Coordinates of C-alpha atoms in Angstrom, one line a residue:
M1 CA 149.2 351.3 101.8
I2 CA 145.7 352.0 103.1
T3 CA 146.8 355.4 104.4
A4 CA 148.3 356.4 101.0
S5 CA 145.3 355.3 99.1
L6 CA 143.0 357.4 101.2
W7 CA 144.0 360.4 99.1
L8 CA 141.9 358.8 96.4
A9 CA 138.9 359.9 98.3
A10 CA 139.7 363.5 97.2
L11 CA 139.5 362.5 93.5
G12 CA 135.7 363.1 93.3
P13 CA 135.8 366.7 94.7
L14 CA 138.9 367.4 92.7
A15 CA 137.2 366.2 89.5
L16 CA 134.3 368.6 90.2
L17 CA 136.7 371.4 90.8
L18 CA 138.4 370.6 87.5
A19 CA 135.0 370.7 85.8
F20 CA 134.6 374.2 87.2
L21 CA 138.0 375.4 86.1
L22 CA 138.2 373.6 82.7
P23 CA 135.7 375.7 80.7
A24 CA 137.4 378.9 81.8
T25 CA 140.4 377.9 79.7
L26 CA 138.4 376.8 76.7
R27 CA 136.3 378.8 74.3
G28 CA 133.0 377.8 72.8
V29 CA 132.0 375.2 75.5
T30 CA 128.4 374.4 74.7
P31 CA 125.8 373.8 77.5
K32 CA 125.4 370.2 76.3
A33 CA 129.1 369.6 76.6
M34 CA 129.2 371.2 80.0
N35 CA 126.3 369.1 81.2
R36 CA 128.0 365.9 80.0
I37 CA 131.2 366.9 81.9
A38 CA 129.3 367.7 85.1
G39 CA 127.2 364.6 84.8
A40 CA 130.2 362.4 84.3
T41 CA 132.2 363.9 87.2
S42 CA 129.2 363.7 89.6
L43 CA 128.7 360.1 88.7
A44 CA 132.4 359.4 89.2
T45 CA 132.2 361.1 92.6
L46 CA 129.3 358.9 93.6
A47 CA 131.4 355.9 92.6
V48 CA 134.2 357.1 94.8
A49 CA 131.7 357.6 97.7
L50 CA 130.5 354.0 97.4
V51 CA 134.1 352.8 97.5
I52 CA 134.6 355.0 100.6
V53 CA 131.6 353.4 102.3
V54 CA 132.9 349.9 101.6
A55 CA 136.4 350.8 102.9
V56 CA 135.1 352.2 106.1
C57 CA 132.8 349.2 106.7
R58 CA 135.9 346.9 106.3
N59 CA 138.6 348.9 108.0
G60 CA 136.8 351.3 110.4
Q61 CA 138.2 354.8 111.0
M62 CA 141.1 355.7 108.7
R63 CA 143.1 358.9 108.2
T64 CA 146.1 360.1 106.2
L65 CA 149.2 361.6 107.7
P66 CA 148.6 365.4 107.5
I67 CA 150.5 367.6 105.2
E68 CA 150.9 370.4 107.6
A69 CA 153.0 373.3 108.9
W70 CA 152.5 374.9 112.3
G71 CA 149.7 372.5 113.1
V72 CA 147.5 373.3 110.1
G73 CA 147.4 371.7 106.7
V74 CA 145.5 369.2 104.6
A75 CA 144.5 365.6 105.5
V76 CA 141.7 363.1 104.8
Y77 CA 139.7 361.6 107.7
L78 CA 137.3 358.8 107.0
D79 CA 134.9 357.2 109.5
A80 CA 131.2 356.4 109.5
V81 CA 130.2 360.0 109.9
S82 CA 132.3 361.4 107.1
A83 CA 131.6 358.5 104.8
T84 CA 127.8 358.9 105.3
M85 CA 127.9 362.6 104.6
F86 CA 130.2 362.2 101.6
C87 CA 127.9 359.6 100.1
L88 CA 124.8 361.6 100.8
V89 CA 126.1 364.8 99.1
A90 CA 127.5 362.8 96.2
F91 CA 124.1 361.2 95.6
I92 CA 122.2 364.5 95.9
G93 CA 124.8 366.0 93.5
V94 CA 124.0 363.5 90.8
I95 CA 120.3 364.2 91.1
V96 CA 120.7 367.9 91.1
M97 CA 123.1 367.9 88.1
R98 CA 120.7 365.8 86.1
Y99 CA 117.7 367.9 87.0
S100 CA 119.5 371.2 86.2
A101 CA 120.4 370.0 82.7
T102 CA 116.7 370.1 81.8
Y103 CA 115.6 372.9 84.1
M104 CA 118.3 375.4 82.8
D105 CA 118.0 374.3 79.2
G106 CA 118.0 377.4 77.0
D107 CA 119.3 379.8 79.7
P108 CA 122.1 381.9 78.1
R109 CA 124.2 381.4 81.2
Q110 CA 123.6 377.7 81.7
V111 CA 127.4 376.9 81.4
L112 CA 128.2 379.3 84.2
F113 CA 125.4 377.8 86.4
V114 CA 126.6 374.3 86.0
R115 CA 130.2 375.3 86.8
L116 CA 129.1 377.0 90.0
L117 CA 127.2 373.9 91.0
C118 CA 130.4 371.9 90.5
L119 CA 132.4 374.3 92.6
T120 CA 129.9 374.3 95.4
L121 CA 129.5 370.5 95.4
S122 CA 133.3 370.1 95.5
A123 CA 133.5 372.4 98.6
V124 CA 130.8 370.5 100.4
L125 CA 132.4 367.1 99.6
M126 CA 135.8 368.2 100.9
L127 CA 134.1 369.5 104.0
A128 CA 132.9 366.0 104.7
I129 CA 136.3 364.3 104.5
A130 CA 138.5 367.1 105.9
G131 CA 141.0 365.8 108.4
N132 CA 141.7 368.9 110.6
L133 CA 139.8 371.9 111.8
F134 CA 141.7 374.4 109.7
E135 CA 140.8 372.5 106.5
F136 CA 137.2 372.2 107.7
A137 CA 137.1 376.0 108.2
V138 CA 138.5 376.6 104.7
F139 CA 135.8 374.5 103.0
F140 CA 133.2 375.8 105.4
W141 CA 133.9 379.2 104.0
A142 CA 134.2 378.0 100.4
T143 CA 130.8 376.3 100.6
A144 CA 129.3 379.6 101.7
M145 CA 130.9 381.6 98.9
G146 CA 129.9 379.1 96.3
L147 CA 126.3 379.2 97.6
H148 CA 126.5 383.0 97.5
R149 CA 127.3 383.0 93.8
L150 CA 124.4 380.7 93.2
L151 CA 122.0 382.8 95.2
I152 CA 122.8 385.9 93.1
F153 CA 122.8 384.0 89.8
Y154 CA 120.1 386.4 88.6
P155 CA 121.5 389.8 89.7
E156 CA 118.5 391.6 88.2
R157 CA 116.2 390.1 90.9
P158 CA 116.3 392.4 93.9
A159 CA 114.8 389.9 96.3
A160 CA 117.6 387.4 95.5
I161 CA 120.2 390.1 96.1
F162 CA 118.6 391.1 99.3
A163 CA 118.5 387.5 100.6
A164 CA 122.1 386.9 99.6
R165 CA 123.2 390.0 101.5
K166 CA 121.6 388.8 104.7
K167 CA 123.1 385.3 104.2
Y168 CA 126.5 386.8 103.6
F169 CA 126.4 388.9 106.8
I170 CA 125.3 385.9 108.9
S171 CA 127.9 383.6 107.3
R172 CA 130.7 386.0 108.1
I173 CA 129.7 386.0 111.8
G174 CA 129.7 382.2 111.7
D175 CA 133.1 382.3 110.1
L176 CA 134.4 384.6 112.8
S177 CA 133.1 382.3 115.5
L178 CA 134.8 379.3 113.8
I179 CA 138.1 381.2 113.6
V180 CA 138.0 382.0 117.3
A181 CA 137.3 378.3 118.1
I182 CA 140.3 377.4 115.9
V183 CA 142.7 379.7 117.8
L184 CA 141.5 378.6 121.2
L185 CA 141.7 374.9 120.4
Y186 CA 145.1 375.2 118.9
R187 CA 146.3 377.0 122.0
A188 CA 144.8 374.3 124.2
F189 CA 145.9 371.2 122.3
G190 CA 148.8 372.4 120.1
S191 CA 147.1 370.8 117.0
L192 CA 144.0 371.0 114.9
D193 CA 144.2 367.4 113.6
Y194 CA 141.0 365.5 114.3
A195 CA 142.7 362.5 115.8
T196 CA 144.5 364.8 118.3
L197 CA 141.4 366.8 119.2
F198 CA 139.3 363.7 119.7
A199 CA 141.9 361.9 121.8
Q200 CA 142.4 365.0 124.0
A201 CA 138.6 365.2 124.4
D202 CA 138.5 361.6 125.6
V203 CA 141.2 362.4 128.2
L204 CA 139.2 365.4 129.5
R205 CA 136.1 363.2 129.6
L206 CA 137.9 360.5 131.7
K207 CA 139.3 363.1 134.1
G208 CA 136.0 364.8 134.4
E209 CA 137.7 368.1 133.7
M210 CA 136.9 371.0 131.3
M211 CA 139.4 373.8 130.4
P212 CA 137.8 377.3 130.3
G213 CA 139.4 378.0 126.9
V214 CA 138.1 374.7 125.5
S215 CA 134.6 375.4 126.8
F216 CA 134.5 378.8 125.1
A217 CA 135.9 377.3 121.9
V218 CA 133.1 374.7 121.9
L219 CA 130.5 377.5 122.4
C220 CA 132.0 379.3 119.3
L221 CA 131.7 376.0 117.3
V222 CA 128.0 375.8 118.4
I223 CA 127.4 379.5 117.4
A224 CA 128.9 378.8 114.0
A225 CA 126.7 375.8 113.6
L226 CA 123.5 377.6 114.6
L227 CA 124.1 380.4 112.2
K228 CA 125.0 378.0 109.3
S229 CA 121.7 376.1 109.8
A230 CA 119.4 379.1 109.8
Q231 CA 118.3 378.9 113.5
F232 CA 116.0 381.5 115.0
P233 CA 116.4 384.5 114.7
S234 CA 118.9 384.2 111.7
H235 CA 116.4 382.1 109.6
G236 CA 115.1 385.0 107.5
W237 CA 117.5 384.7 104.6
L238 CA 116.4 381.0 104.0
I239 CA 112.8 382.1 103.5
E240 CA 113.8 384.6 100.7
V241 CA 116.0 382.5 98.5
M242 CA 113.1 381.3 96.3
E243 CA 114.3 383.7 93.6
T244 CA 117.1 381.3 92.8
P245 CA 116.8 378.4 90.4
T246 CA 115.0 375.3 91.8
P247 CA 118.2 373.2 91.6
V248 CA 119.9 375.6 94.0
S249 CA 117.0 375.3 96.4
A250 CA 117.2 371.5 96.3
L251 CA 121.0 371.5 96.9
L252 CA 120.7 374.1 99.6
H253 CA 117.9 372.5 101.6
A254 CA 119.1 368.9 101.0
G255 CA 122.8 369.4 101.5
I256 CA 124.4 372.7 102.3
I257 CA 122.1 373.7 105.1
N258 CA 123.1 370.4 106.8
A259 CA 126.7 371.8 107.3
G260 CA 125.7 373.3 110.6
G261 CA 124.3 370.0 111.9
F262 CA 127.3 368.2 110.5
L263 CA 129.7 370.5 112.3
V264 CA 128.1 369.6 115.6
V265 CA 128.1 365.9 114.9
R266 CA 131.6 366.0 113.5
F267 CA 132.9 367.6 116.7
A268 CA 130.5 365.7 119.0
D269 CA 133.5 364.5 121.1
L270 CA 134.2 368.1 122.0
V271 CA 130.7 369.4 122.1
S272 CA 129.6 366.8 124.6
L273 CA 132.1 368.0 127.1
S274 CA 130.5 371.4 127.5
L275 CA 127.1 371.2 129.3
P276 CA 126.4 375.0 128.7
S277 CA 126.9 374.5 124.9
M278 CA 124.6 371.5 124.9
H279 CA 122.0 373.7 126.7
V280 CA 122.3 376.4 124.1
L281 CA 121.8 373.8 121.3
A282 CA 118.7 372.4 123.0
L283 CA 117.1 375.7 123.8
I284 CA 117.7 377.4 120.4
G285 CA 117.1 374.2 118.5
G286 CA 113.9 373.4 120.3
F287 CA 112.4 376.9 119.9
T288 CA 113.4 377.0 116.2
A289 CA 111.7 373.7 115.6
L290 CA 108.5 374.8 117.3
F291 CA 108.6 378.2 115.5
G292 CA 109.2 376.8 112.1
S293 CA 106.5 374.1 112.5
V294 CA 103.9 376.6 113.6
V295 CA 104.6 379.2 110.9
M296 CA 104.7 376.5 108.3
L297 CA 101.1 375.6 108.9
T298 CA 99.9 379.1 107.8
Q299 CA 101.8 379.4 104.6
T300 CA 100.1 379.1 101.2
S301 CA 103.2 379.0 99.0
I302 CA 104.5 375.5 98.5
K303 CA 108.2 376.5 98.5
V304 CA 107.8 378.8 101.5
Q305 CA 106.1 375.9 103.4
L306 CA 109.1 373.7 102.5
T307 CA 111.5 376.4 103.6
Y308 CA 109.8 376.7 107.0
S309 CA 109.9 373.0 107.2
T310 CA 113.6 373.1 106.7
V311 CA 114.0 375.6 109.5
A312 CA 112.0 373.3 111.8
Q313 CA 114.0 370.2 110.8
M314 CA 117.3 372.0 111.4
G315 CA 115.9 373.0 114.8
F316 CA 115.2 369.3 115.6
M317 CA 118.7 368.3 114.6
M318 CA 120.2 370.9 117.0
L319 CA 117.7 369.8 119.7
E320 CA 118.9 366.2 119.3
C321 CA 122.5 367.2 119.6
G322 CA 121.7 369.3 122.6
L323 CA 120.1 366.3 124.2
G324 CA 123.2 364.2 123.4
A325 CA 121.6 362.1 120.6
F326 CA 124.3 362.6 118.0
S327 CA 123.6 359.4 116.0
A328 CA 119.9 360.4 115.9
A329 CA 120.9 363.8 114.4
M330 CA 123.0 362.1 111.8
L331 CA 120.1 359.9 110.8
H332 CA 117.9 362.9 110.7
I333 CA 120.3 364.6 108.3
L334 CA 120.0 361.6 106.0
A335 CA 116.2 361.4 106.1
H336 CA 115.6 365.1 105.8
S337 CA 118.0 365.5 102.8
F338 CA 116.4 362.8 100.7
Y339 CA 112.9 364.0 101.5
K340 CA 113.6 367.7 101.0
A341 CA 115.5 367.2 97.7
H342 CA 112.6 365.2 96.3
A343 CA 110.1 367.8 97.7
F344 CA 111.8 370.8 96.0
L345 CA 112.5 369.1 92.7
S346 CA 108.9 367.9 92.5
S347 CA 107.2 371.0 93.9
G348 CA 106.0 372.1 90.4
S349 CA 103.8 369.0 90.2
V350 CA 102.2 369.4 93.6
I351 CA 99.2 371.4 92.3
D352 CA 98.5 368.8 89.7
I353 CA 98.7 366.0 92.2
Y354 CA 96.4 367.9 94.6
R355 CA 93.8 368.4 91.9
T356 CA 93.7 364.8 90.9
S357 CA 93.7 363.4 94.5
F358 CA 91.3 365.9 96.1
T359 CA 88.4 364.3 97.9
P360 CA 85.6 366.2 99.8
S361 CA 85.6 366.2 103.6
P362 CA 83.5 363.5 105.2
G363 CA 81.9 366.2 107.3
G364 CA 83.1 365.0 110.7
K365 CA 83.9 367.6 113.3
P366 CA 86.8 366.9 115.8
H367 CA 85.7 366.8 119.4
P368 CA 88.2 368.2 122.0
L369 CA 87.9 365.0 124.2
R370 CA 88.7 362.8 121.2
L371 CA 91.7 365.0 120.3
I372 CA 92.9 364.7 123.9
F373 CA 92.3 360.9 123.8
S374 CA 94.3 360.6 120.6
I375 CA 97.2 362.6 121.9
G376 CA 97.3 360.5 125.0
G377 CA 97.2 357.3 123.0
V378 CA 100.0 358.4 120.7
L379 CA 102.2 359.4 123.7
A380 CA 101.4 356.0 125.4
V381 CA 102.6 354.2 122.3
T382 CA 105.8 356.2 122.3
L383 CA 106.4 355.4 126.0
I384 CA 105.7 351.7 125.5
F385 CA 108.1 351.4 122.6
S386 CA 110.8 353.4 124.4
I387 CA 110.6 351.1 127.4
V388 CA 110.7 348.0 125.2
T389 CA 113.7 349.2 123.1
G390 CA 115.6 350.9 125.9
Y391 CA 115.3 354.4 124.4
T392 CA 113.7 355.8 127.5
I393 CA 113.3 359.4 128.4
T394 CA 116.2 359.2 130.9
A395 CA 118.7 357.1 128.9
Q396 CA 118.0 358.5 125.4
P397 CA 116.1 361.8 125.8
G398 CA 116.8 363.0 122.3
V399 CA 115.5 359.9 120.6
F400 CA 112.4 359.8 122.9
T401 CA 111.6 363.4 122.3
L402 CA 111.7 363.1 118.5
A403 CA 109.7 359.9 118.6
A404 CA 106.9 361.7 120.5
V405 CA 106.9 364.5 118.0
L406 CA 106.9 362.2 115.1
L407 CA 104.0 360.1 116.4
L408 CA 102.1 363.3 117.3
S409 CA 102.1 364.1 113.6
L410 CA 99.9 361.0 113.2
M411 CA 97.4 362.3 115.8
H412 CA 95.0 363.8 113.3
L413 CA 94.9 360.5 111.4
V414 CA 94.1 358.7 114.7
A415 CA 91.5 361.4 115.6
N416 CA 89.8 361.0 112.3
G417 CA 89.6 357.3 112.8
I418 CA 87.8 357.6 116.1
D419 CA 85.8 360.8 115.3
E420 CA 82.2 361.0 114.2
R421 CA 81.0 358.0 112.2
P422 CA 83.5 355.7 113.9
N423 CA 84.4 352.5 112.1
A424 CA 86.2 349.6 113.8
Y425 CA 88.1 348.7 110.6
V426 CA 89.4 352.3 110.2
V427 CA 90.3 352.6 113.9
I428 CA 92.3 349.3 113.8
R429 CA 94.1 350.3 110.6
V430 CA 95.1 353.6 112.1
L431 CA 96.4 352.1 115.3
I432 CA 98.4 349.5 113.4
M433 CA 99.9 352.2 111.3
A434 CA 100.9 354.2 114.4
V435 CA 102.5 351.0 115.9
L436 CA 104.4 350.3 112.6
V437 CA 105.7 353.9 112.4
A438 CA 106.9 353.7 116.0
G439 CA 108.6 350.4 115.4
A440 CA 110.3 351.6 112.2
Y441 CA 111.5 354.7 113.9
F442 CA 113.1 352.9 116.9
A443 CA 114.6 350.2 114.5
L444 CA 116.2 352.9 112.5
Q445 CA 117.6 354.6 115.6
Y446 CA 119.0 351.2 116.8
G447 CA 120.7 350.7 113.4
S448 CA 122.1 354.2 113.4
D449 CA 123.6 353.7 116.9
I450 CA 125.3 350.5 115.7
V451 CA 126.7 352.0 112.5
L452 CA 128.0 355.2 114.2
A453 CA 129.0 353.8 117.5
A454 CA 132.8 353.9 116.8
A455 CA 132.6 357.5 115.4
L456 CA 130.6 359.3 118.0
P457 CA 130.5 359.5 121.8
K458 CA 128.0 357.5 123.6
T459 CA 124.5 359.0 123.8
Q460 CA 124.3 361.3 126.7
P461 CA 121.6 360.5 129.4
L462 CA 119.6 363.3 131.0
R463 CA 121.9 365.5 133.0
G464 CA 120.1 367.5 135.7
V465 CA 116.7 369.2 135.9
F466 CA 117.3 371.3 132.8
G467 CA 117.3 368.2 130.5
V468 CA 114.0 367.1 132.0
L469 CA 112.5 370.5 131.5
V470 CA 113.6 370.7 127.9
V471 CA 112.0 367.3 127.1
V472 CA 108.8 368.1 128.9
A473 CA 108.6 371.6 127.2
V474 CA 109.2 370.2 123.7
V475 CA 106.7 367.3 124.0
G476 CA 104.1 369.4 125.8
S477 CA 104.3 372.3 123.3
Y478 CA 103.9 370.0 120.3
A479 CA 101.0 368.3 122.0
A480 CA 99.4 371.7 122.5
V481 CA 100.1 372.7 118.9
T482 CA 98.5 369.5 117.7
F483 CA 95.5 370.1 119.8
L484 CA 95.1 373.6 118.5
Q485 CA 95.6 372.5 115.0
G486 CA 92.6 370.2 115.4
S487 CA 90.3 372.6 117.3
V488 CA 91.1 376.1 115.8
P489 CA 89.3 375.4 112.5
K490 CA 86.0 375.5 114.3
R491 CA 86.8 379.0 115.6
Q492 CA 88.4 380.4 112.5
A493 CA 85.6 383.0 112.2
E494 CA 86.5 384.6 115.5
A495 CA 88.4 387.9 115.3
R496 CA 91.1 386.9 117.8
W497 CA 92.0 383.8 115.9
Q498 CA 92.1 385.6 112.6
A499 CA 94.5 388.2 114.2
F500 CA 96.7 385.4 115.6
Y501 CA 96.7 383.7 112.2
A502 CA 98.0 386.9 110.6
H503 CA 100.8 387.2 113.1
V504 CA 101.8 383.6 112.7
N505 CA 101.6 383.9 108.9
N506 CA 104.1 386.7 109.0
G507 CA 106.5 384.8 111.3
F508 CA 105.8 387.2 114.1
Y509 CA 107.6 389.9 112.0
V510 CA 111.1 388.7 113.0
N511 CA 112.2 388.7 109.4
T512 CA 110.7 392.1 108.9
W513 CA 112.9 393.6 111.6
A514 CA 115.9 391.9 110.1
N515 CA 115.1 393.4 106.7
R516 CA 115.0 396.8 108.2
L517 CA 118.4 396.4 109.7
V518 CA 119.9 395.2 106.4
L519 CA 118.3 398.2 104.6
R520 CA 119.6 400.5 107.2
Y521 CA 123.2 399.4 107.1
W522 CA 123.6 397.8 103.7
S523 CA 121.0 399.2 101.3
G524 CA 123.3 399.5 98.3
A525 CA 122.3 400.6 94.8
P526 CA 119.6 398.8 92.9
P527 CA 120.9 396.1 90.6
A528 CA 121.6 397.1 87.0
P529 CA 119.2 395.9 84.3
A530 CA 120.3 392.7 82.5
S531 CA 121.2 394.5 79.3
K532 CA 123.6 396.9 81.2
R533 CA 125.3 394.3 83.5
P534 CA 129.0 394.0 83.1
S535 CA 130.3 390.6 82.0
L536 CA 131.2 388.2 84.8
S537 CA 134.7 386.9 85.1
L538 CA 133.4 383.3 85.5
R539 CA 131.5 383.3 82.2
A540 CA 132.5 380.4 80.0
G541 CA 135.3 381.4 77.7
A542 CA 136.3 384.5 79.8

């Protein structure tokens, strides 16, 4: 009975798909009616998501018998990971739908826009509850295609078309990597069903063996995830999608971009078997996180800052996965999605908030020794909490690394508290805040481990010298960036720092080189003016 009722989980995505298809068969659908349909279906989907969460809490992991032929087909797989992702996307979907009703009001193609949102949301939701790798790949592709249509919603904007072309090319490479992984895993295990794949992974883990074909398949999965989540050097398209409507940016940065991280977490049982693949995740993720964080500091556009922040956060997720902290990566997905959706949807109010909250600088100048002392104090707090909670650098390297980076973000607050004009009251408050943040972070990690314990492999300890080097490199580099961030303003008049600032502001020109490649091999004709565009087949009433 439970197995049969699991198909009800697909009702939410199917309702959104129906909302996309229904207006195509009707004429004269008004924007108000379309918004009501989309709003009702998104709310119904959120209700389904809450039922799924309750069911998983009561019954644990559940799955339907697959409807398949030759090892591929359709199934529903529910556990803590899929239920969490499904509920997250459903909630973000409700917010984005409600926001877009006002944001797109008066646009002549508003009905089409809402329909495309429904289609894309449906694909992401089905991706979350897919029961086999073939089904996952289909919705992985469908998500990319739905996003592509949203990115080119205004075809008269050349920048939007250009960004969509880069995204399209990168996505197809990711799709090819995923197809190769599917073929290799099917040849190795004879099935693409999640339950079979995870059971076979447990057998290989117990035996301490790794088949070459499976190892290469895992590497292909990792490549697909890295490309999907805009990791360096494939991040350029994400910076250039600001020409799309703001609801698309919110949905992209808060939901769709997480598909890469979700892929790694979903197949963590397989990924954790391949140490080379974990190293690739840690190296590329760590460098992307550092790159995005540094470039973000130099941007003056609010949305571009948020975009580089997304690049950095995706890098952190991959770094956590590469260090074996899969539950921490899932928690990161949740936290980043809520924060980034709010940040994009409220970005238009940031200037007003800044103007009303601006206060002049107290005039203190940071001293290098105070900065070093503050960095040392923050890292000491991290070390103490990690020892007390058991999340040590050897047992939980991913959790420890992210904790150190998180608390380093408080360093300037600590430095200001002990800088010129020191005040005991301010110093004590700052230190208490650092302790509270550290305590909250480790408490959330502990809760995440408990909730996701049955769905994910155990957190991997440090394995070999490479893991130690990665942790030291990440923490050391962020400590250095934090120090420079506090000391460079005193030297901003120097020519060498101005030159360095210009290079960083342009992202070290990586995206410029990518643009030249696209213009060389896919320049295309300029988009037609809006008045001369052919009608789109997806237009309401077509």
